[in-house]
XYZ file of C-alpha atoms in Angstrom:
576
model
C 0.000 0.000 0.000
C 1.397 3.376 -1.031
C 2.197 5.835 1.757
C 0.516 9.223 1.227
C 2.846 11.723 2.846
C 1.404 15.211 3.304
C 2.349 18.452 5.018
C 0.244 21.581 5.361
C 1.282 24.466 3.162
C 1.577 26.820 6.128
C 3.895 24.344 7.888
C 6.496 24.662 5.116
C 7.417 28.043 6.635
C 7.292 26.965 10.281
C 7.777 24.582 11.978
C 8.763 22.341 9.017
C 10.573 24.879 6.856
C 13.922 24.565 5.105
C 16.335 22.493 7.205
C 13.683 21.240 9.632
C 13.069 17.610 10.532
C 9.566 16.398 9.684
C 8.455 13.180 11.383
C 5.772 11.381 9.415
C 4.666 8.344 11.350
C 7.717 6.079 11.651
C 9.621 8.016 8.985
C 11.793 11.115 9.214
C 12.553 13.702 6.522
C 14.352 17.033 6.182
C 13.171 19.916 3.985
C 15.501 20.939 1.145
C 16.459 24.555 0.423
C 14.353 26.720 -1.892
C 16.736 26.358 -4.846
C 15.088 22.941 -5.280
C 11.517 24.283 -5.093
C 9.620 24.340 -8.401
C 7.618 27.531 -7.910
C 7.840 29.177 -11.332
C 4.149 28.589 -12.001
C 3.000 29.393 -8.486
C 1.363 32.809 -7.895
C 3.322 35.450 -6.013
C 2.442 36.467 -2.477
C 2.794 40.241 -2.561
C 3.379 42.582 0.360
C 5.660 45.477 -0.701
C 6.199 46.751 2.855
C 7.675 43.452 4.008
C 9.541 42.961 0.730
C 11.405 46.225 1.287
C 12.371 45.305 4.827
C 13.682 41.879 3.767
C 15.213 43.175 0.497
C 13.476 40.687 -1.782
C 11.352 41.129 -4.872
C 8.560 38.738 -3.965
C 7.319 35.908 -1.776
C 6.246 32.464 -2.891
C 4.032 29.885 -1.261
C 5.046 26.245 -1.251
C 4.103 24.415 -4.463
C 1.089 22.139 -4.260
C 1.444 18.541 -5.411
C -0.728 17.120 -8.158
C -2.662 14.997 -5.677
C -4.138 17.997 -3.846
C -7.925 18.036 -3.996
C -9.071 20.988 -1.905
C -11.207 23.648 -3.667
C -9.218 26.191 -5.626
C -5.932 24.266 -5.467
C -3.589 24.934 -8.360
C -1.813 21.656 -8.911
C 1.152 21.459 -11.215
C 2.582 18.167 -9.964
C 5.476 19.724 -8.035
C 5.694 19.241 -4.298
C 8.030 20.639 -1.670
C 11.161 18.441 -1.763
C 12.006 16.518 1.383
C 14.731 13.870 1.693
C 14.917 10.991 4.117
C 17.050 11.792 7.140
C 18.628 10.275 9.128
C 19.739 7.742 6.534
C 20.670 5.287 9.288
C 17.621 3.136 10.063
C 17.136 0.075 12.225
C 14.689 -2.793 12.425
C 12.664 -2.901 15.687
C 12.499 -6.689 15.394
C 16.031 -7.896 14.632
C 17.729 -4.579 15.607
C 19.967 -4.606 12.508
C 20.960 -1.131 11.302
C 20.743 -0.206 7.627
C 22.220 2.820 5.902
C 19.520 3.817 3.461
C 20.270 5.578 0.199
C 18.477 7.375 -2.587
C 18.904 4.360 -4.888
C 16.850 2.218 -2.484
C 13.922 4.651 -2.378
C 10.618 3.633 -3.959
C 7.888 6.228 -4.336
C 5.247 5.875 -1.641
C 6.904 2.808 -0.102
C 8.096 2.629 3.499
C 11.606 1.096 3.914
C 11.466 -2.466 5.215
C 14.114 -4.675 6.778
C 15.982 -6.696 4.114
C 17.440 -9.187 6.585
C 14.467 -9.911 8.839
C 12.127 -12.689 7.734
C 9.171 -10.507 8.561
C 8.386 -7.376 6.562
C 9.123 -5.078 9.477
C 9.294 -1.368 8.715
C 12.605 0.309 9.427
C 12.605 3.316 11.752
C 15.184 6.137 11.894
C 17.862 6.474 14.533
C 16.866 9.023 17.108
C 20.115 11.034 17.106
C 21.741 13.324 14.545
C 24.605 15.827 14.545
C 24.341 19.601 14.054
C 26.702 22.541 14.403
C 26.308 26.203 15.323
C 26.657 27.212 11.680
C 23.428 25.370 10.925
C 24.907 22.315 9.200
C 23.299 18.910 9.564
C 24.943 15.491 9.327
C 24.648 11.876 10.386
C 26.117 10.657 13.635
C 29.157 8.563 12.533
C 27.742 5.360 13.963
C 30.527 3.151 12.595
C 33.210 5.187 14.352
C 31.058 5.541 17.475
C 30.652 1.757 17.760
C 34.443 1.346 17.549
C 35.296 4.261 19.830
C 36.063 1.951 22.757
C 37.835 -0.683 20.646
C 39.925 -3.082 22.722
C 42.000 -4.807 20.038
C 43.829 -3.907 16.851
C 41.212 -5.779 14.845
C 38.432 -3.656 16.350
C 40.391 -0.436 15.907
C 40.936 -1.100 12.204
C 37.396 -2.361 11.529
C 35.220 -0.057 9.429
C 32.396 -2.428 8.537
C 28.873 -0.982 8.447
C 27.295 -4.187 9.789
C 25.880 -2.573 12.926
C 23.296 -3.624 15.466
C 21.293 -1.213 17.630
C 20.469 -3.181 20.752
C 19.077 -2.504 24.189
C 20.286 -3.902 27.499
C 17.564 -3.583 30.185
C 20.068 -4.518 32.872
C 21.719 -1.105 32.433
C 18.586 0.822 33.330
C 16.169 2.872 31.250
C 18.434 5.705 30.085
C 20.709 6.088 27.082
C 23.293 3.931 28.838
C 21.071 0.945 28.006
C 21.173 1.696 24.252
C 24.172 0.151 22.492
C 25.544 0.327 18.957
C 27.566 -2.815 18.242
C 29.577 -4.029 15.252
C 28.464 -7.454 14.044
C 31.845 -8.020 12.398
C 34.404 -7.459 15.157
C 32.201 -7.307 18.253
C 33.107 -3.729 19.261
C 30.318 -1.837 20.976
C 29.607 1.473 22.638
C 26.571 2.783 24.480
C 24.957 6.190 23.952
C 25.405 7.574 27.476
C 28.162 9.995 26.469
C 26.676 10.878 23.074
C 24.535 13.787 24.274
C 27.350 15.368 26.275
C 28.811 18.570 24.887
C 31.557 17.994 22.303
C 31.093 14.225 22.523
C 31.993 13.977 18.817
C 35.132 16.072 19.165
C 38.352 14.478 18.050
C 37.105 11.839 15.664
C 34.673 13.618 13.345
C 34.601 17.059 11.695
C 31.599 19.010 10.507
C 30.868 18.210 6.873
C 29.990 21.859 6.216
C 26.844 20.940 4.317
C 23.353 19.502 4.530
C 22.272 15.926 3.714
C 20.925 16.761 0.254
C 23.930 18.808 -0.846
C 26.827 17.428 -2.883
C 30.339 17.552 -1.473
C 31.431 20.345 -3.844
C 28.980 22.678 -2.108
C 30.449 22.006 1.328
C 31.789 25.000 3.238
C 34.827 25.071 5.490
C 33.357 24.774 8.962
C 35.441 24.818 12.139
C 32.529 24.148 14.501
C 32.394 20.934 16.526
C 29.278 18.886 15.665
C 26.930 18.289 18.576
C 24.716 15.222 18.880
C 21.066 16.096 19.454
C 17.843 14.149 19.449
C 16.011 14.175 16.148
C 12.977 15.874 17.656
C 14.900 18.022 20.132
C 13.892 21.652 20.543
C 17.489 22.790 19.934
C 17.770 20.979 16.593
C 16.029 23.712 14.620
C 14.989 27.328 15.210
C 13.043 28.933 12.331
C 13.427 32.694 11.926
C 10.371 34.402 10.513
C 9.174 37.920 9.777
C 5.561 38.948 9.393
C 3.568 42.025 8.491
C -0.054 43.036 8.081
C -1.267 44.197 4.700
C -2.685 47.663 5.444
C -3.405 48.643 1.833
C -6.992 49.738 1.238
C -6.998 50.838 -2.388
C -3.586 51.892 -3.597
C -3.007 52.467 -7.287
C -1.420 49.692 -9.337
C 1.617 51.894 -9.909
C 2.508 51.669 -6.233
C 3.178 47.933 -6.518
C 5.020 48.345 -9.805
C 7.184 51.156 -8.488
C 7.943 49.133 -5.348
C 9.322 46.301 -7.477
C 11.430 48.692 -9.568
C 12.922 50.224 -6.437
C 13.898 46.802 -5.114
C 16.135 46.124 -8.117
C 19.869 46.191 -7.430
C 20.374 48.847 -10.139
C 17.897 51.288 -8.610
C 20.189 52.962 -6.069
C 22.965 53.735 -8.572
C 20.307 54.921 -11.028
C 18.944 57.474 -8.548
C 22.483 58.619 -7.774
C 23.130 59.539 -11.442
C 19.635 60.733 -12.230
C 19.677 63.255 -15.108
C 22.909 62.030 -16.720
C 23.368 60.072 -19.939
C 24.682 57.079 -17.992
C 21.223 56.633 -16.423
C 20.095 54.836 -19.594
C 22.517 51.988 -18.841
C 20.929 51.237 -15.468
C 17.399 51.668 -16.827
C 18.117 49.007 -19.452
C 19.407 46.669 -16.737
C 16.149 47.084 -14.828
C 13.947 46.612 -17.899
C 15.813 43.451 -18.945
C 15.296 41.769 -15.562
C 13.277 38.549 -16.227
C 11.015 39.023 -13.223
C 10.204 42.652 -14.045
C 9.559 41.646 -17.639
C 6.811 39.334 -16.424
C 5.166 42.327 -14.710
C 5.160 44.206 -18.019
C 7.558 46.888 -16.816
C 9.020 48.928 -19.651
C 11.376 51.885 -19.963
C 8.622 54.491 -19.597
C 7.539 53.009 -16.257
C 11.094 53.194 -14.935
C 11.281 56.854 -16.020
C 7.941 57.574 -14.282
C 9.214 55.905 -11.121
C 12.435 57.905 -11.345
C 10.544 61.185 -11.724
C 8.462 60.431 -8.634
C 11.614 59.942 -6.555
C 13.769 62.657 -5.028
C 17.296 63.514 -6.180
C 18.903 61.274 -3.566
C 17.899 57.851 -2.464
C 16.157 58.083 0.866
C 14.831 54.921 2.441
C 12.289 56.981 4.313
C 10.622 57.966 1.059
C 10.111 54.359 0.055
C 8.106 53.238 3.081
C 9.127 50.917 5.871
C 12.747 49.821 5.805
C 13.073 48.289 9.287
C 10.871 46.043 11.448
C 10.260 48.978 13.789
C 8.916 51.052 10.895
C 6.663 48.171 9.903
C 5.052 48.243 13.340
C 4.798 52.040 13.282
C 2.886 51.989 9.990
C 0.512 49.343 11.355
C 0.047 51.342 14.552
C -0.944 54.392 12.515
C -3.412 52.307 10.496
C -5.077 50.895 13.619
C -5.225 54.139 15.567
C -6.542 56.063 12.548
C -8.297 53.485 10.338
C -8.305 54.551 6.670
C -11.372 54.534 4.457
C -11.825 51.224 2.719
C -13.831 49.359 0.110
C -15.256 45.867 0.469
C -12.418 44.495 -1.669
C -9.683 46.001 0.499
C -7.191 43.728 2.247
C -7.501 45.838 5.387
C -10.892 46.691 6.859
C -10.966 48.289 10.306
C -13.405 50.434 12.286
C -12.826 52.389 15.477
C -15.224 51.626 18.325
C -17.171 54.495 19.890
C -16.388 53.833 23.537
C -17.935 57.054 24.832
C -21.403 56.177 23.553
C -21.395 52.954 25.569
C -20.981 54.868 28.826
C -24.470 56.419 28.694
C -26.275 53.063 28.751
C -24.428 51.641 31.744
C -26.019 51.288 35.210
C -24.706 53.743 37.762
C -22.944 50.961 39.674
C -20.894 50.099 36.575
C -19.984 53.619 35.506
C -17.206 53.940 38.075
C -15.606 50.703 36.860
C -16.062 51.861 33.271
C -14.240 55.088 34.086
C -11.297 53.062 35.355
C -11.422 50.987 32.178
C -11.377 54.137 30.029
C -8.515 55.483 32.100
C -6.500 52.448 30.977
C -7.856 51.858 27.445
C -7.727 54.821 25.098
C -8.921 53.253 21.867
C -10.359 50.007 20.472
C -10.376 49.148 16.779
C -12.180 46.217 15.199
C -10.095 44.687 12.431
C -12.826 43.027 10.396
C -10.465 41.833 7.689
C -6.754 41.187 8.007
C -4.192 39.689 5.687
C -0.967 38.608 7.383
C 2.064 37.440 5.419
C 4.742 35.465 7.257
C 8.067 34.774 5.545
C 10.854 32.381 6.497
C 14.041 34.450 6.648
C 16.357 31.680 7.817
C 17.077 29.151 10.535
C 19.685 28.295 13.136
C 20.579 25.303 15.264
C 21.583 24.764 18.897
C 20.828 28.411 19.751
C 18.123 30.742 18.381
C 20.510 33.534 17.365
C 20.829 35.457 14.123
C 24.638 35.500 13.997
C 24.921 32.028 12.443
C 21.654 32.105 10.573
C 21.336 30.012 7.416
C 19.180 31.516 4.666
C 16.389 29.457 3.020
C 18.498 29.394 -0.146
C 21.653 28.408 1.831
C 23.526 31.441 0.560
C 22.564 31.177 -3.112
C 21.283 34.321 -4.831
C 17.503 34.396 -4.622
C 14.993 37.151 -5.295
C 12.259 35.539 -3.198
C 11.562 33.946 0.163
C 9.069 31.221 1.119
C 6.009 32.643 2.791
C 2.446 31.932 3.779
C -0.566 34.209 4.021
C -3.580 33.997 6.280
C -6.814 35.951 6.290
C -8.507 36.636 9.565
C -9.818 39.223 11.955
C -8.766 40.800 15.191
C -9.227 43.301 17.993
C -6.770 46.151 18.512
C -6.480 47.827 21.920
C -4.433 50.972 22.533
C -3.633 51.925 26.125
C -3.841 55.442 27.499
C -0.301 56.902 27.178
C -0.697 59.253 30.156
C -1.805 56.444 32.476
C 0.933 54.170 31.172
C 3.704 56.732 31.622
C 2.539 57.450 35.164
C 2.614 53.718 35.974
C 6.070 53.263 34.422
C 7.517 55.949 36.701
C 6.234 54.109 39.769
C 7.729 50.701 38.859
C 11.001 50.153 40.797
C 14.016 49.364 38.612
C 14.776 46.228 40.605
C 11.558 44.577 39.357
C 12.944 43.874 35.891
C 16.668 43.859 36.699
C 16.922 40.062 36.825
C 14.915 39.701 33.622
C 17.148 42.181 31.788
C 20.291 40.451 33.042
C 18.979 37.012 32.040
C 18.331 38.252 28.491
C 21.824 39.736 28.188
C 23.806 36.761 29.482
C 21.866 34.049 27.628
C 21.509 33.121 23.983
C 18.074 34.767 23.867
C 19.267 38.290 23.101
C 17.187 38.200 19.902
C 14.064 38.667 22.037
C 12.569 42.178 22.322
C 14.260 44.490 24.767
C 12.911 44.142 28.276
C 10.924 47.197 29.349
C 8.061 47.836 31.753
C 5.814 48.769 28.843
C 6.500 45.637 26.798
C 6.128 43.252 29.745
C 2.810 44.861 30.689
C 1.434 44.710 27.129
C 2.611 41.119 26.653
C 1.030 40.033 29.935
C -2.306 41.726 29.178
C -2.333 40.130 25.720
C -1.901 36.653 27.195
C -4.548 37.208 29.853
C -7.024 38.342 27.197
C -6.210 35.403 24.906
C -6.818 32.955 27.734
C -10.154 34.584 28.536
C -11.233 34.818 24.891
C -10.836 31.056 24.663
C -13.752 30.800 27.107
C -15.783 33.650 25.652
C -15.822 32.710 21.970
C -14.589 29.140 21.764
C -11.221 29.593 20.097
C -8.338 27.392 21.083
C -5.375 29.380 22.354
C -3.289 28.162 19.412
C -5.787 29.789 17.018
C -5.148 33.224 18.509
C -1.936 35.178 18.612
C -0.823 38.625 19.688
C 1.120 41.406 18.026
C 2.743 43.877 20.418
C 3.142 47.582 19.605
C 5.523 48.960 22.211
C 7.828 51.940 21.860
C 8.120 54.743 24.395
C 9.831 57.134 21.969
C 7.065 57.025 19.371
C 4.274 56.566 21.905
C 3.183 53.118 20.764
C 1.420 51.106 23.466
C -1.088 48.606 22.142
C -1.867 45.009 21.318
C -3.558 43.247 18.437
C -5.155 39.868 19.084
C -6.038 38.126 15.851
C -6.862 34.740 14.401
C -3.679 32.907 13.512
C -5.001 29.807 11.773
C -4.379 29.285 8.062
C -7.769 27.657 7.556
C -11.223 29.232 7.773
C -11.588 29.026 11.564
C -12.363 32.377 13.100
C -13.115 34.208 9.856
C -16.821 34.624 10.543
C -16.749 37.609 12.894
C -16.649 35.774 16.219
C -13.492 37.478 17.428
C -14.507 40.910 16.148
C -17.747 40.734 18.136
C -15.667 40.284 21.282
C -14.246 43.764 20.656
C -17.629 45.477 21.002
C -17.774 47.565 24.205
C -20.266 45.415 26.111
C -18.322 42.209 25.461
C -14.813 43.645 25.750
C -15.618 45.372 29.039
C -16.739 42.069 30.560
C -13.829 40.120 29.059
C -11.285 42.656 30.292
C -12.642 42.637 33.849
C -12.726 38.845 34.029
C -9.223 38.511 32.536
C -7.739 40.895 35.114
C -9.611 39.190 37.952
C -8.364 35.755 36.930
C -4.857 37.178 36.579
C -4.812 38.017 40.302
C -4.384 34.394 41.322
C -2.776 31.198 40.066
C -3.509 27.584 40.908
C 0.244 27.183 41.485
C 0.337 29.909 44.153
C 2.148 30.576 46.401
C 4.963 29.005 44.356
C 4.267 30.972 41.182
C 3.729 34.269 43.002
C 6.836 34.046 45.163
C 9.399 32.843 42.600
C 11.724 35.716 41.621
C 12.129 34.244 38.137
C 11.029 31.141 36.273
C 10.545 29.763 32.775
C 13.156 29.483 30.024
C 16.450 30.763 31.435
C 14.585 32.773 34.066
C 12.948 35.224 31.658
C 9.507 34.991 33.299
C 8.473 36.358 36.649
C 5.118 35.366 38.184
C 3.896 33.743 34.992
C 3.363 30.042 34.339
C 1.136 27.869 32.171
C -1.492 27.780 34.908
C -2.076 31.543 34.907
C -0.535 33.533 32.061
C 1.344 31.538 29.441
C -0.492 30.267 26.373
C 0.116 27.567 23.773
C 3.473 27.675 21.938
C 4.918 30.153 24.455
């Protein structure tokens, strides 16, 4: 029976993007880089604001295989390429290890044991080797089995006839798992394998990934580290996302954005008005991608005339992640006029009108609510594009990040888009600033120190404002799960925090790639009568935790001590 292996399109960005291990039943695969993706016939995912920040011309969704049957699927027969990894497999019945290869692969067929009388399916070894530069390789099982060789025969043996056996007398840990050579009898357990630098001295990093040929290997001086195949430190995807806030821009805006992303644009602007400008204009017009958009010489001239005499990133829109958030903040706090076909539809809620219909007993509480919440905007239609910018291993840092193309020139990045809805809440800046002045510095000192001395420096800077907004967002998400039936994994938050620009708000929106939550259920929770009740209940439930007094009294907890009085029983949500 043929095995039908599938992965959701949204999962090809995260968590099963380029370089990630994807476990499918008793099989294990790794996603190949985007140079192997056949996406020429796939439609572009356009979001000029994010394209400028990431310096790419376009985004592409993962290709859909010919077997896809969902409505509207464009199937061209090309699927996202995954290769089997680890290649070392073993039989659960006879425990014989087999090094699988591409030549042994049969489409839709699970590998079976060639030596066992039964047709037992082979399963992958649970360990693999990675390095800080993001490279991935097999654990050298042959050399590991002979590491504790006792005789010259064992030391010189390089046979691949290995057995992966278990000795229950040694306990239940990795010390009971043994890789043995069937030829010379040498054996070694896995107790030391997970220790730091356990592979040092007898194996070097290959400088490549399993699907790459040796000529593409890089010189890598990092020591490979053995990790479990499904370990959390084996793969860290790096993504960037933005909300499409366009409501009816002219077609020229998109065209001009693509022209300005071309590598010849900056030198063209620098020599604007000279005869040499024609050389760079021709280079832009001859670009294959821009040709597909129908861009000709006159369009480049029009774009050039609409640009100042010097290239200024500020004139071209957002150029940094901070500017992306600022533009979204402006759109939420002052929603633009829209049409029904707009990608961004938002309406500000009239909070003052709700006050008149409240009972006298509730008006005092409402005044306190208004003292904290300055503005509420209902985002009735949102389009969010999330792009995979790279990945790292062992530590989630950007210093050793591998790009989705593994360094090859590419004008696009893999991305996914979701359509949903959300509720935006902006806090009162005067109230917030007054509260910030009253918070003692010692409260966040340990959290700031923990961020600086750990490998998590990529996280947002610790500030009173950000911690408050993040905490409120989680409390509201947990309460909204009860109010409107969403699972916590279907909701996510976007934090707008910057004291210099005055940003202090949160957006809670549907984060699922399917149709869940696109029928107005979340937006209705942003109406004053519902939001008022939700906010009160969320704050009340945030006053206590079922793990108190432990949770309340711990000075720091969570990953590397970056949380204070926050645990999964009171504040944290799914995938935190």
